[in-house]
């Protein structure tokens, strides 16, 4: 490709990358990739073709690579002039934090004599530069240190409008999954609406400086990976003080880029990356993006606490926070440092790489880290990459859950085959359960227990009648009568129910939370199944090993186990708790127990595996 546009002064050098693209090497998580340009002699500054450089990482030797530079609204790096005999430009890029640092050594030009500028060769896939007319670098006597930005004009609406119009070309959305592409395109429309509603004025400026809210938000966005998020589709702008004044167009562009990154973070934090219904029709949960206009308004009002406010879009339940701490402990230390003063640089594609970037991969050194072992606690395997992927998938499961789980609630964790009753965050009862078979899984949804029935009838679902009873009736027309079922014909189908009694499939008690899936908690006459390690035997309902204790705790009002069991017989009793009790049929293959230990359960329905696959394109 063509040469870079380099103009040299006797004491300062301005390197203008223009609108080139940067192809980069992405190393393993936490490692830094290096792009090194070895420019030979001053002729390279005067118009020779851009040379072939080399690429290396800390754990592999350098290999030849053609160097292409990054698309930025204004990518100007001013560095002290040195007396080096050869030229070197080094770009150090950290994928995990989406940050870059540039250093260079350049040969001496004649004192007071400017080198001949090299013509700029445009690449074939060219993004639009937002500020092609960046001001020239200052002379040595005029450059004692960093300078203030050029303030936006009092009437900055034209600059903001122009930046909004140029944004899709200057920083095109690079989302690969169709779901992300559609969502980010929708965010683009919301972006236009937000600035329109605010009169096309900058949202994150405080007079001539960036607001406290803007700086706080950038710091949080650079830590998005600590919540298992990856906002690489919408790069985070560099709001650090510029050595050279930045034009109003560039400041407008950065203001809009920050808003877009905030919207992407909010969408991901709300669970937008994965459609639960695409994972399984048995996951009856929906994710909803935040109201972007309200979000931006609340963040602007939060001032220096805006970063914390943004993070609160992630689940705040104890279960999620505990998993996040385990996930955080597995991240390499280099990715946990906030870097707010970094250029707006993001990867485009792999350059001379021999494998795709895997953010969950870890080096042997990282696996041996005693810090990580201590923080992780007991885990049934030593594969940290797999553990991190499991934790990230389970953090995504939490994004599907209601943000308010209820002060008193019942949580059935299907992969664990356990139910827990909680009151104000304290587990007051836990016991074993039997859940649906993989072919007839227990659906995932949230509801509220409205009442309890002692001595229930079992209304047999039509699916069981069709699949199990009709074949048996074909062989023995008296099958249902012999088994004690009550049958009546309704139109072209049968209604079948089993009366109360010792052989009733629901046992002596069931908990009703009205739903379209005919699912409830209930007792069972098959008590031996609770001794099994894997307890997936039902048609979808949840069988309780200690149902009368559960009833005692949610009914209160003197309904002890003994009093409830004394009601067992043939007469039905309907009992209501003082208030409906929230119930959540949930799916977590990883949880942190009361001792702080990470517990891993089998992925019995394959939901974890599917979510891992759905998240992979975002990394």
Coordinates of C-alpha atoms in Angstrom, one line a residue:
X1 CA 0.0 0.0 0.0
X2 CA 1.0 3.7 -0.1
X3 CA 3.1 5.7 2.3
X4 CA 1.9 7.3 5.5
X5 CA 1.5 11.0 5.7
X6 CA 4.4 12.1 8.0
X7 CA 5.5 15.6 8.5
X8 CA 8.7 16.2 10.5
X9 CA 9.7 19.3 12.3
X10 CA 13.1 19.8 14.0
X11 CA 11.8 19.0 17.5
X12 CA 8.4 17.5 17.0
X13 CA 6.9 14.9 14.6
X14 CA 3.3 14.6 13.7
X15 CA 2.2 11.2 12.4
X16 CA -1.2 11.5 10.7
X17 CA -2.8 8.1 10.1
X18 CA -5.6 9.7 8.0
X19 CA -8.3 7.1 7.3
X20 CA -6.3 3.9 7.0
X21 CA -7.7 0.7 8.5
X22 CA -5.8 -1.2 11.1
X23 CA -5.7 -4.9 10.9
X24 CA -4.5 -6.3 14.1
X25 CA -3.3 -9.5 15.8
X26 CA -5.4 -10.5 18.7
X27 CA -3.5 -12.5 21.2
X28 CA -4.9 -14.6 24.0
X29 CA -6.9 -12.9 26.7
X30 CA -4.9 -10.5 28.7
X31 CA -1.9 -10.6 26.4
X32 CA -0.7 -7.6 24.3
X33 CA -0.2 -7.8 20.5
X34 CA 2.5 -5.6 19.0
X35 CA 2.5 -4.0 15.6
X36 CA 6.1 -2.9 14.7
X37 CA 7.0 -0.8 11.7
X38 CA 10.7 -0.8 10.8
X39 CA 11.1 2.3 8.6
X40 CA 14.6 2.5 7.1
X41 CA 16.0 6.0 6.6
X42 CA 14.5 9.4 6.0
X43 CA 13.4 8.5 2.5
X44 CA 10.4 6.7 3.9
X45 CA 9.2 10.1 5.0
X46 CA 9.5 11.5 1.5
X47 CA 7.3 9.2 -0.4
X48 CA 8.6 5.6 -0.6
X49 CA 6.1 2.8 -0.4
X50 CA 5.0 1.9 3.1
X51 CA 7.3 -0.9 4.1
X52 CA 6.6 -4.4 5.3
X53 CA 7.0 -4.6 9.1
X54 CA 6.7 -7.4 11.6
X55 CA 4.2 -8.6 14.1
X56 CA 4.9 -10.4 17.4
X57 CA 3.5 -11.3 20.8
X58 CA 5.1 -12.0 24.1
X59 CA 4.9 -15.8 23.5
X60 CA 5.6 -16.1 19.8
X61 CA 8.3 -14.8 17.5
X62 CA 7.9 -11.9 15.0
X63 CA 6.5 -12.8 11.6
X64 CA 6.3 -10.6 8.5
X65 CA 3.1 -8.5 8.2
X66 CA 1.9 -5.6 6.1
X67 CA 1.0 -2.8 8.4
X68 CA -2.3 -1.0 7.9
X69 CA -3.4 1.8 10.3
X70 CA -6.7 2.5 12.1
X71 CA -9.8 4.4 11.2
X72 CA -10.2 7.3 13.7
X73 CA -12.0 10.6 13.5
X74 CA -8.6 12.3 14.2
X75 CA -5.6 10.0 14.8
X76 CA -2.7 12.4 15.5
X77 CA 0.2 11.4 17.8
X78 CA 2.8 14.0 18.5
X79 CA 6.0 12.6 20.0
X80 CA 9.3 14.1 20.9
X81 CA 11.9 14.0 18.2
X82 CA 14.9 11.8 18.9
X83 CA 18.4 11.4 17.4
X84 CA 17.8 7.7 16.4
X85 CA 19.6 6.6 13.3
X86 CA 16.6 4.6 12.1
X87 CA 12.8 4.9 12.4
X88 CA 10.6 2.8 14.6
X89 CA 6.8 3.2 15.2
X90 CA 5.3 0.8 17.6
X91 CA 1.5 0.4 18.3
X92 CA 0.7 -1.7 21.4
X93 CA -2.9 -2.9 21.4
X94 CA -4.8 -4.5 24.2
X95 CA -8.0 -6.2 22.9
X96 CA -9.5 -6.8 26.3
X97 CA -9.6 -3.1 27.1
X98 CA -9.7 -1.9 23.5
X99 CA -6.8 0.4 24.2
X100 CA -3.6 1.3 22.3
X101 CA -0.4 3.1 23.0
X102 CA 2.0 4.4 20.3
X103 CA 5.7 5.2 20.6
X104 CA 8.2 6.1 17.9
X105 CA 11.9 6.9 17.2
X106 CA 12.5 8.9 14.1
X107 CA 15.8 10.2 12.5
X108 CA 16.9 13.7 12.8
X109 CA 15.7 16.2 10.2
X110 CA 17.7 19.3 9.5
X111 CA 17.2 21.9 12.2
X112 CA 14.3 24.1 11.3
X113 CA 13.8 22.3 8.0
X114 CA 10.5 20.5 7.4
X115 CA 10.7 17.1 5.6
X116 CA 8.8 16.7 2.4
X117 CA 5.3 15.4 3.2
X118 CA 4.5 12.1 1.6
X119 CA 1.4 11.7 -0.5
X120 CA -1.4 9.7 1.1
X121 CA -2.6 6.6 -0.7
X122 CA -6.2 5.7 0.0
X123 CA -7.0 2.1 0.8
X124 CA -9.8 0.4 -1.1
X125 CA -12.2 -0.1 1.8
X126 CA -12.0 3.5 3.1
X127 CA -14.0 4.8 6.1
X128 CA -14.9 8.5 6.2
X129 CA -12.5 10.6 8.3
X130 CA -14.5 12.8 10.5
X131 CA -11.9 15.5 10.7
X132 CA -9.6 15.4 7.7
X133 CA -8.3 18.8 8.3
X134 CA -6.6 18.3 11.7
X135 CA -4.5 21.3 12.7
X136 CA -0.7 21.0 12.2
X137 CA 1.5 20.0 15.1
X138 CA 3.0 23.0 16.9
X139 CA 6.6 24.1 16.6
X140 CA 8.9 23.3 19.5
X141 CA 8.7 26.7 21.0
X142 CA 4.8 26.5 21.0
X143 CA 4.5 23.1 22.5
X144 CA 5.3 23.0 26.2
X145 CA 2.8 20.3 26.9
X146 CA -0.9 19.3 26.4
X147 CA -3.2 21.9 25.0
X148 CA -6.9 22.4 25.6
X149 CA -9.4 21.3 23.0
X150 CA -10.9 23.8 20.6
X151 CA -14.3 24.4 22.2
X152 CA -17.4 23.6 20.2
X153 CA -19.0 26.6 18.7
X154 CA -21.9 28.2 20.7
X155 CA -24.2 26.8 18.0
X156 CA -22.8 23.3 17.6
X157 CA -25.9 21.8 16.1
X158 CA -24.3 21.7 12.6
X159 CA -21.3 19.9 13.8
X160 CA -23.4 17.4 15.8
X161 CA -25.7 16.8 12.8
X162 CA -22.7 16.3 10.5
X163 CA -21.1 13.8 12.9
X164 CA -24.4 11.9 13.1
X165 CA -24.6 11.7 9.3
X166 CA -20.9 10.6 9.1
X167 CA -21.0 8.1 12.0
X168 CA -22.1 5.0 10.0
X169 CA -19.2 5.5 7.6
X170 CA -16.6 6.7 10.1
X171 CA -17.3 3.9 12.6
X172 CA -19.4 1.3 10.8
X173 CA -21.2 -1.3 13.0
X174 CA -19.2 -4.5 12.9
X175 CA -21.7 -6.9 14.5
X176 CA -21.7 -10.3 13.0
X177 CA -24.8 -11.9 14.5
X178 CA -28.0 -10.8 12.8
X179 CA -29.6 -10.1 16.2
X180 CA -26.9 -7.7 17.1
X181 CA -27.0 -6.0 13.6
X182 CA -30.7 -5.4 13.9
X183 CA -30.4 -4.1 17.5
X184 CA -27.5 -1.8 16.7
X185 CA -29.3 -0.5 13.6
X186 CA -32.3 0.3 15.9
X187 CA -29.9 2.0 18.3
X188 CA -28.8 4.2 15.5
X189 CA -32.3 5.4 15.0
X190 CA -32.6 6.0 18.8
X191 CA -29.3 7.9 18.7
X192 CA -30.7 10.3 16.1
X193 CA -33.9 10.7 18.2
X194 CA -32.0 11.4 21.4
X195 CA -29.9 14.2 19.8
X196 CA -32.9 15.6 18.0
X197 CA -34.9 15.8 21.2
X198 CA -31.9 17.6 22.8
X199 CA -31.7 20.1 20.0
X200 CA -28.6 18.5 18.5
X201 CA -26.3 19.9 21.2
X202 CA -23.5 17.8 22.7
X203 CA -24.6 15.7 25.6
X204 CA -21.3 15.1 27.4
X205 CA -19.6 18.4 27.4
X206 CA -19.2 20.8 30.4
X207 CA -18.3 24.1 28.8
X208 CA -14.9 23.4 27.2
X209 CA -14.2 20.1 28.9
X210 CA -15.8 16.7 29.1
X211 CA -18.3 16.4 31.9
X212 CA -17.7 14.3 35.0
X213 CA -20.5 11.9 33.8
X214 CA -18.6 11.4 30.5
X215 CA -15.3 10.5 32.2
X216 CA -17.1 8.2 34.7
X217 CA -18.9 6.4 31.9
X218 CA -15.7 5.9 29.9
X219 CA -14.1 4.3 32.9
X220 CA -17.0 1.9 33.3
X221 CA -17.2 1.1 29.6
X222 CA -13.5 0.0 29.7
X223 CA -14.5 -2.4 32.4
X224 CA -17.4 -4.0 30.5
X225 CA -15.6 -7.3 30.3
X226 CA -15.8 -7.6 34.1
X227 CA -19.6 -8.2 33.7
X228 CA -19.0 -10.6 30.8
X229 CA -19.9 -8.0 28.2
X230 CA -18.0 -7.2 25.0
X231 CA -18.9 -3.9 23.4
X232 CA -16.3 -4.0 20.6
X233 CA -19.0 -3.2 18.0
X234 CA -19.2 0.4 19.4
X235 CA -15.7 1.7 20.3
X236 CA -15.2 3.9 23.3
X237 CA -13.8 7.4 22.6
X238 CA -10.7 8.8 24.1
X239 CA -11.6 11.7 26.3
X240 CA -8.1 12.3 27.7
X241 CA -6.6 15.8 27.2
X242 CA -5.2 16.1 23.7
X243 CA -1.7 17.5 23.1
X244 CA -3.0 19.2 20.0
X245 CA -6.3 21.1 19.9
X246 CA -9.2 18.9 18.6
X247 CA -11.7 20.5 16.2
X248 CA -15.3 20.9 17.0
X249 CA -16.2 18.2 14.5
X250 CA -14.0 15.7 16.3
X251 CA -15.5 16.6 19.7
X252 CA -19.0 16.2 18.3
X253 CA -18.0 12.8 16.9
X254 CA -16.6 11.7 20.3
X255 CA -19.8 12.9 22.1
X256 CA -21.9 10.7 19.8
X257 CA -19.6 7.7 19.9
X258 CA -19.8 7.8 23.7
X259 CA -23.6 7.8 23.5
X260 CA -23.6 4.9 21.1
X261 CA -21.3 2.9 23.3
X262 CA -23.5 3.5 26.3
X263 CA -26.6 2.3 24.4
X264 CA -24.7 -0.9 23.3
X265 CA -23.7 -1.5 26.9
X266 CA -27.2 -1.1 28.1
X267 CA -28.6 -3.5 25.4
X268 CA -26.1 -6.2 26.4
X269 CA -26.5 -5.7 30.1
X270 CA -30.3 -6.2 29.6
X271 CA -29.6 -9.6 27.9
X272 CA -30.0 -8.4 24.4
X273 CA -27.2 -10.6 22.9
X274 CA -29.2 -13.8 23.3
X275 CA -32.9 -14.4 22.5
X276 CA -34.0 -16.9 25.1
X277 CA -36.8 -18.3 22.8
X278 CA -34.1 -19.1 20.2
X279 CA -32.3 -21.3 22.8
X280 CA -35.5 -23.3 23.5
X281 CA -39.2 -22.9 23.3
X282 CA -39.3 -24.1 26.9
X283 CA -37.6 -20.8 28.0
X284 CA -40.6 -18.6 28.5
X285 CA -38.6 -15.4 29.2
X286 CA -38.2 -12.2 27.3
X287 CA -35.5 -9.6 27.3
X288 CA -36.2 -5.9 26.9
X289 CA -33.7 -3.2 26.0
X290 CA -33.6 -0.1 28.2
X291 CA -35.4 3.1 27.2
X292 CA -32.4 4.8 25.7
X293 CA -33.6 8.3 26.0
X294 CA -34.4 7.8 29.7
X295 CA -31.1 6.0 30.2
X296 CA -29.1 8.9 28.7
X297 CA -31.0 11.5 30.8
X298 CA -30.4 9.6 34.0
X299 CA -26.7 9.1 33.3
X300 CA -26.2 12.8 32.6
X301 CA -27.9 13.7 35.8
X302 CA -25.7 11.2 37.8
X303 CA -22.6 13.2 37.2
X304 CA -19.5 11.5 38.6
X305 CA -21.6 8.5 39.6
X306 CA -22.7 7.8 36.1
X307 CA -20.4 4.8 35.7
X308 CA -21.9 3.1 38.7
X309 CA -25.4 3.9 37.5
X310 CA -24.6 2.3 34.1
X311 CA -23.3 -0.8 35.8
X312 CA -26.6 -1.2 37.7
X313 CA -28.2 -2.1 34.4
X314 CA -26.7 -5.5 35.0
X315 CA -28.5 -7.8 37.4
X316 CA -28.0 -6.9 41.1
X317 CA -29.2 -10.1 42.7
X318 CA -26.9 -11.9 45.1
X319 CA -26.6 -14.9 42.8
X320 CA -25.4 -12.8 39.9
X321 CA -23.0 -10.7 42.0
X322 CA -21.4 -13.8 43.4
X323 CA -20.9 -15.3 40.0
X324 CA -19.4 -12.0 38.7
X325 CA -16.9 -12.1 41.5
X326 CA -15.8 -15.6 40.4
X327 CA -15.6 -14.5 36.8
X328 CA -13.7 -11.4 37.7
X329 CA -11.1 -13.5 39.6
X330 CA -10.4 -15.5 36.5
X331 CA -9.7 -12.5 34.3
X332 CA -6.0 -11.8 33.8
X333 CA -4.9 -8.9 36.0
X334 CA -4.0 -6.8 32.9
X335 CA -7.6 -6.7 31.9
X336 CA -8.8 -5.4 35.2
X337 CA -7.1 -2.0 35.0
X338 CA -9.3 0.9 33.8
X339 CA -7.6 2.8 30.9
X340 CA -9.7 5.8 30.2
X341 CA -7.1 7.8 28.3
X342 CA -6.8 5.5 25.3
X343 CA -7.2 6.2 21.6
X344 CA -10.4 5.3 19.9
X345 CA -8.9 2.2 18.3
X346 CA -10.7 -1.1 17.8
X347 CA -9.7 -4.3 16.0
X348 CA -10.9 -4.9 12.5
X349 CA -9.6 -8.4 11.6
X350 CA -6.8 -10.8 12.4
X351 CA -3.5 -10.0 10.7
X352 CA -1.3 -13.0 9.9
X353 CA -2.9 -14.8 12.9
X354 CA -3.1 -18.6 12.9
X355 CA -6.2 -18.9 15.1
X356 CA -9.3 -16.9 15.9
X357 CA -9.3 -14.8 19.0
X358 CA -10.6 -16.6 22.0
X359 CA -11.3 -14.3 24.9
X360 CA -11.7 -17.3 27.2
X361 CA -8.3 -18.9 26.4
X362 CA -5.7 -18.7 29.1
X363 CA -2.0 -19.2 29.1
X364 CA -0.4 -22.0 31.1
X365 CA 1.0 -19.4 33.5
X366 CA -2.5 -18.0 34.1
X367 CA -3.8 -21.5 34.8
X368 CA -1.1 -21.9 37.4
X369 CA -1.9 -18.6 39.1
X370 CA -2.4 -19.3 42.8
X371 CA -4.5 -16.1 43.0
X372 CA -7.0 -17.5 40.6
X373 CA -7.1 -20.9 42.3
X374 CA -7.8 -19.3 45.7
X375 CA -10.5 -17.0 44.3
X376 CA -12.2 -19.7 42.3
X377 CA -12.5 -22.1 45.2
X378 CA -13.4 -25.8 44.6
X379 CA -14.3 -26.7 41.0
X380 CA -14.9 -30.1 39.6
X381 CA -12.4 -29.6 36.8
X382 CA -9.2 -27.6 36.2
X383 CA -10.1 -26.2 32.8
X384 CA -10.3 -22.5 33.5
X385 CA -11.2 -21.6 29.9
X386 CA -14.3 -23.8 30.2
X387 CA -15.1 -22.5 33.6
X388 CA -15.0 -18.9 32.4
X389 CA -17.3 -19.8 29.5
X390 CA -19.7 -21.5 32.0
X391 CA -19.7 -18.5 34.3
X392 CA -20.3 -16.1 31.4
X393 CA -23.3 -18.2 30.2
X394 CA -24.8 -18.3 33.7
X395 CA -24.4 -14.6 34.0
X396 CA -26.4 -14.4 30.8
X397 CA -29.1 -16.6 32.4
X398 CA -29.4 -14.1 35.2
X399 CA -30.0 -11.3 32.6
X400 CA -33.2 -13.2 31.7
X401 CA -34.5 -13.1 35.2
X402 CA -36.8 -10.5 36.7
X403 CA -34.8 -7.7 38.3
X404 CA -37.1 -7.9 41.4
X405 CA -37.2 -11.5 42.5
X406 CA -39.5 -10.8 45.5
X407 CA -38.7 -10.6 49.2
X408 CA -40.3 -14.0 49.8
X409 CA -39.7 -16.3 46.9
X410 CA -39.4 -19.9 45.8
X411 CA -36.5 -20.7 43.4
X412 CA -36.3 -24.1 41.6
X413 CA -32.9 -24.6 40.1
X414 CA -33.5 -27.3 37.5
X415 CA -29.9 -28.5 36.8
X416 CA -29.3 -28.8 40.5
X417 CA -32.5 -30.6 41.2
X418 CA -33.1 -28.4 44.2
X419 CA -35.7 -25.9 45.5
X420 CA -35.1 -23.1 48.0
X421 CA -37.5 -20.9 49.9
X422 CA -36.0 -17.5 50.6
X423 CA -37.1 -14.6 52.8
X424 CA -35.2 -11.3 52.5
X425 CA -32.2 -13.0 51.0
X426 CA -32.0 -15.8 53.6
X427 CA -32.7 -19.4 52.7
X428 CA -35.3 -20.7 55.1
X429 CA -35.8 -24.1 53.5
X430 CA -34.2 -26.2 50.8
X431 CA -34.9 -29.7 49.6
X432 CA -34.6 -32.0 46.7
X433 CA -36.9 -32.0 43.7
X434 CA -37.7 -34.1 40.6
X435 CA -37.8 -32.1 37.4
X436 CA -38.8 -32.8 33.8
X437 CA -37.0 -35.3 31.6
X438 CA -34.8 -33.9 28.8
X439 CA -37.6 -34.9 26.3
X440 CA -40.3 -33.2 28.5
X441 CA -38.3 -30.4 30.2
X442 CA -39.6 -28.2 32.9
X443 CA -40.2 -24.8 31.3
X444 CA -38.5 -21.7 32.6
X445 CA -40.7 -18.8 33.8
X446 CA -41.6 -16.8 36.8
X447 CA -45.0 -16.5 38.4
X448 CA -46.6 -16.4 41.9
X449 CA -48.1 -19.2 44.1
X450 CA -51.7 -18.1 44.6
X451 CA -53.0 -21.0 46.6
X452 CA -52.4 -24.6 47.8
X453 CA -54.7 -27.6 47.4
X454 CA -54.7 -30.5 49.9
X455 CA -56.0 -33.7 48.3
X456 CA -55.8 -32.5 44.7
X457 CA -57.3 -34.1 41.6
X458 CA -54.8 -34.7 38.9
X459 CA -56.2 -33.3 35.6
X460 CA -54.2 -35.3 33.1
X461 CA -52.7 -33.1 30.3
X462 CA -53.9 -33.9 26.8
X463 CA -50.3 -34.5 25.7
X464 CA -50.0 -37.4 28.2
X465 CA -53.4 -38.7 27.1
X466 CA -52.4 -38.8 23.5
X467 CA -48.9 -40.2 23.9
X468 CA -49.4 -42.6 26.8
X469 CA -53.0 -43.3 27.6
X470 CA -54.5 -43.8 24.1
X471 CA -52.0 -46.5 23.1
X472 CA -52.8 -48.4 26.3
X473 CA -56.5 -47.9 25.7
X474 CA -56.1 -49.5 22.3
X475 CA -54.8 -52.6 23.9
X476 CA -57.1 -52.5 26.9
X477 CA -60.3 -50.4 26.7
X478 CA -60.8 -50.7 30.5
X479 CA -57.3 -49.5 31.4
X480 CA -58.3 -46.1 32.8
X481 CA -61.2 -47.5 34.8
X482 CA -59.0 -50.2 36.3
X483 CA -56.4 -47.5 37.3
X484 CA -59.1 -45.5 39.0
X485 CA -59.3 -42.6 36.6
X486 CA -62.5 -40.6 35.9
X487 CA -63.1 -40.2 32.2
X488 CA -65.6 -38.2 30.2
X489 CA -65.8 -37.5 26.5
X490 CA -65.8 -33.8 25.4
X491 CA -66.3 -33.4 21.7
X492 CA -63.6 -35.4 20.0
X493 CA -61.3 -35.8 23.0
X494 CA -61.2 -37.3 26.4
X495 CA -61.0 -35.4 29.7
X496 CA -59.3 -37.6 32.3
X497 CA -58.7 -36.9 36.0
X498 CA -57.4 -38.9 38.9
X499 CA -59.3 -38.4 42.2
X500 CA -57.5 -37.8 45.5
X501 CA -56.0 -40.8 47.2
X502 CA -52.8 -42.6 48.1
X503 CA -52.1 -43.4 44.5
X504 CA -52.7 -40.0 43.1
X505 CA -49.7 -38.9 40.9
X506 CA -49.7 -35.5 42.6
X507 CA -49.5 -37.0 46.1
X508 CA -51.5 -35.2 48.8
X509 CA -50.7 -31.5 48.0
X510 CA -50.0 -29.2 45.1
X511 CA -49.0 -25.6 44.8
X512 CA -50.9 -23.6 42.1
X513 CA -49.3 -20.7 40.2
X514 CA -51.7 -20.4 37.2
X515 CA -49.9 -20.8 33.8
X516 CA -50.5 -22.0 30.3
X517 CA -48.0 -24.9 30.7
X518 CA -50.0 -26.9 33.3
X519 CA -47.0 -26.9 35.5
X520 CA -47.0 -26.8 39.3
X521 CA -45.2 -28.0 42.4
X522 CA -46.6 -31.1 44.0
X523 CA -46.1 -34.1 46.3
X524 CA -45.6 -37.5 44.8
X525 CA -46.3 -41.1 45.7
X526 CA -42.9 -42.2 44.1
X527 CA -40.7 -41.2 47.0
X528 CA -37.8 -43.4 46.0
X529 CA -36.8 -41.1 43.1
X530 CA -35.5 -38.5 45.5
X531 CA -32.5 -40.7 46.4
X532 CA -31.2 -40.5 42.8
X533 CA -28.3 -38.2 42.0
X534 CA -29.9 -37.2 38.6
X535 CA -33.6 -36.5 39.3
X536 CA -35.1 -35.7 35.8
X537 CA -38.1 -38.0 35.6
X538 CA -41.3 -35.9 35.3
X539 CA -43.4 -34.7 32.4
X540 CA -42.5 -31.1 33.3
X541 CA -44.0 -30.5 36.8
X542 CA -41.7 -30.2 39.8
X543 CA -42.1 -32.9 42.5
X544 CA -41.2 -31.8 46.1
X545 CA -39.5 -34.1 48.6
X546 CA -40.8 -32.1 51.6
X547 CA -44.0 -30.4 50.4
X548 CA -45.7 -30.0 53.8
X549 CA -42.7 -28.1 55.2
X550 CA -42.8 -25.8 52.2
X551 CA -46.6 -25.2 52.8
X552 CA -46.1 -24.5 56.5
X553 CA -43.5 -21.8 55.7
X554 CA -45.5 -20.0 53.1
X555 CA -49.0 -20.3 54.6
X556 CA -48.1 -19.3 58.2
X557 CA -51.3 -18.5 60.3
X558 CA -50.7 -21.6 62.4
X559 CA -50.7 -24.1 59.5
X560 CA -48.1 -26.5 60.8
X561 CA -47.1 -29.7 59.0
X562 CA -49.0 -31.7 61.5
X563 CA -52.2 -29.7 60.9
X564 CA -51.8 -29.9 57.2
X565 CA -51.2 -33.6 57.2
X566 CA -54.3 -34.1 59.3
X567 CA -56.3 -32.8 56.4
X568 CA -55.2 -35.7 54.1
X569 CA -58.2 -37.6 52.8
X570 CA -60.6 -37.4 50.0
X571 CA -62.0 -33.9 50.5
X572 CA -60.2 -31.0 48.8
X573 CA -59.0 -28.1 50.9
X574 CA -58.0 -24.8 49.3
X575 CA -55.6 -22.6 51.3
X576 CA -54.1 -19.2 50.4
X577 CA -50.9 -17.7 51.7
X578 CA -51.2 -14.2 53.2
X579 CA -49.8 -12.8 49.9
X580 CA -48.8 -14.5 46.6
X581 CA -45.3 -15.9 46.8
X582 CA -43.0 -15.3 43.8
X583 CA -41.8 -18.5 42.2
X584 CA -39.0 -18.8 39.7
X585 CA -38.3 -21.9 37.6
X586 CA -34.7 -21.2 36.7
X587 CA -31.7 -22.8 35.1
X588 CA -28.2 -22.2 36.6
X589 CA -25.4 -24.7 36.0
X590 CA -23.1 -22.6 38.1
X591 CA -23.8 -21.0 41.5
X592 CA -21.9 -19.9 44.5
X593 CA -23.0 -21.6 47.7
X594 CA -23.3 -20.2 51.2
X595 CA -19.7 -21.1 51.9
X596 CA -18.5 -19.1 48.9
X597 CA -17.6 -22.1 46.8
X598 CA -18.4 -22.4 43.1
X599 CA -20.7 -25.4 42.4
X600 CA -21.1 -26.7 38.9
X601 CA -24.1 -28.8 37.8
X602 CA -24.7 -30.8 34.6
X603 CA -26.2 -29.0 31.6
X604 CA -29.1 -31.5 31.5
X605 CA -31.1 -29.6 28.8
X606 CA -28.2 -28.3 26.9
X607 CA -29.1 -24.6 27.5
X608 CA -25.7 -23.7 28.7
X609 CA -24.0 -25.1 25.6
X610 CA -26.4 -23.2 23.3
X611 CA -25.9 -19.9 25.1
X612 CA -22.1 -20.3 24.9
X613 CA -22.5 -20.7 21.1
X614 CA -24.8 -17.7 20.9
X615 CA -22.3 -15.5 22.8
X616 CA -19.3 -16.6 20.7
X617 CA -19.8 -14.2 17.8
X618 CA -19.7 -11.2 20.1
X619 CA -16.2 -12.0 21.4

